[in-house]
Short mmCIF file of C-alpha atoms in Angstrom, two decimals:
data_model
loop_
_atom_site.label_atom_id
_atom_site.label_comp_id
_atom_site.label_asym_id
_atom_site.label_seq_id
_atom_site.Cartn_x
_atom_site.Cartn_y
_atom_site.Cartn_z
CA UNK H 1279 46.89 86.67 93.81
CA UNK H 1280 49.24 86.63 90.82
CA UNK H 1281 52.99 86.40 91.30
CA UNK H 1282 54.84 89.47 90.11
CA UNK H 1283 58.13 88.99 88.30
CA UNK H 1284 60.98 91.48 88.05
CA UNK H 1285 64.21 91.52 86.10
CA UNK H 1286 67.30 90.78 88.17
CA UNK H 1287 70.98 90.92 87.33
CA UNK H 1288 72.82 87.90 88.64
CA UNK H 1289 76.32 88.95 89.64
CA UNK H 1290 79.49 87.27 90.78
CA UNK H 1291 81.48 90.03 92.44
CA UNK H 1292 80.95 93.20 90.38
CA UNK H 1293 80.53 91.29 87.12
CA UNK H 1294 77.06 90.82 85.68
CA UNK H 1295 76.78 87.25 84.44
CA UNK H 1296 73.07 86.86 83.69
CA UNK H 1297 69.75 88.63 83.48
CA UNK H 1298 66.82 86.66 84.93
CA UNK H 1299 63.12 87.28 85.52
CA UNK H 1300 62.04 86.00 88.92
CA UNK H 1301 59.79 86.80 91.85
CA UNK H 1302 62.73 87.20 94.30
CA UNK H 1303 66.49 87.81 94.06
CA UNK H 1304 67.22 84.38 95.55
CA UNK H 1305 65.00 82.70 92.96
CA UNK H 1306 66.94 84.47 90.19
CA UNK H 1307 70.27 83.19 91.55
CA UNK H 1308 68.97 79.64 92.04
CA UNK H 1309 67.54 79.61 88.51
CA UNK H 1310 70.88 80.76 87.09
CA UNK H 1311 72.92 78.21 89.05
CA UNK H 1312 70.59 75.37 88.08
CA UNK H 1313 70.90 76.45 84.43
CA UNK H 1314 74.67 75.90 84.55
CA UNK H 1315 74.35 72.48 86.16
CA UNK H 1316 74.60 73.22 89.87
CA UNK H 1317 72.54 70.87 92.05
CA UNK H 1318 70.54 72.12 95.02
CA UNK H 1319 72.82 70.16 97.36
CA UNK H 1320 75.85 72.18 96.16
CA UNK H 1321 74.24 75.58 96.84
CA UNK H 1322 74.53 77.31 100.21
CA UNK H 1323 72.45 80.37 101.00
CA UNK H 1324 74.55 83.10 102.61
CA UNK H 1325 72.01 85.92 102.62
CA UNK H 1326 68.56 86.96 101.44
CA UNK H 1327 69.84 87.45 97.89
CA UNK H 1328 73.16 85.58 97.86
CA UNK H 1329 74.19 81.98 97.35
CA UNK H 1330 77.64 80.44 97.34
CA UNK H 1331 78.74 77.66 95.00
CA UNK H 1332 82.27 76.27 94.71
CA UNK H 1333 83.71 79.22 96.62
CA UNK H 1334 82.09 81.95 94.55
CA UNK H 1335 79.28 84.17 95.84
CA UNK H 1336 76.42 84.84 93.45
CA UNK H 1337 74.02 87.67 94.16
CA UNK H 1338 70.99 89.16 92.41
CA UNK H 1339 69.98 92.81 92.33
CA UNK H 1340 67.17 94.60 90.48
CA UNK H 1341 68.26 95.12 86.87
CA UNK H 1342 68.15 98.92 87.14
CA UNK H 1343 70.65 99.01 90.05
CA UNK H 1344 74.01 100.63 89.14
CA UNK H 1345 77.28 98.78 89.81
#
């Protein structure tokens, strides 16, 4: 079975900071954080689609979702 990818907005608070294609919201956030130099050891999952890093909470939502 092929993996399906969707576009996700990665947000910090209400601000959109990146647009990523991923199979899950968490994967989109992890991909973004790794791209800015965050190591896996620094990330803490705080929900199905949210990860905290250095006190900030990063979340991914489908790209068509309004603010």
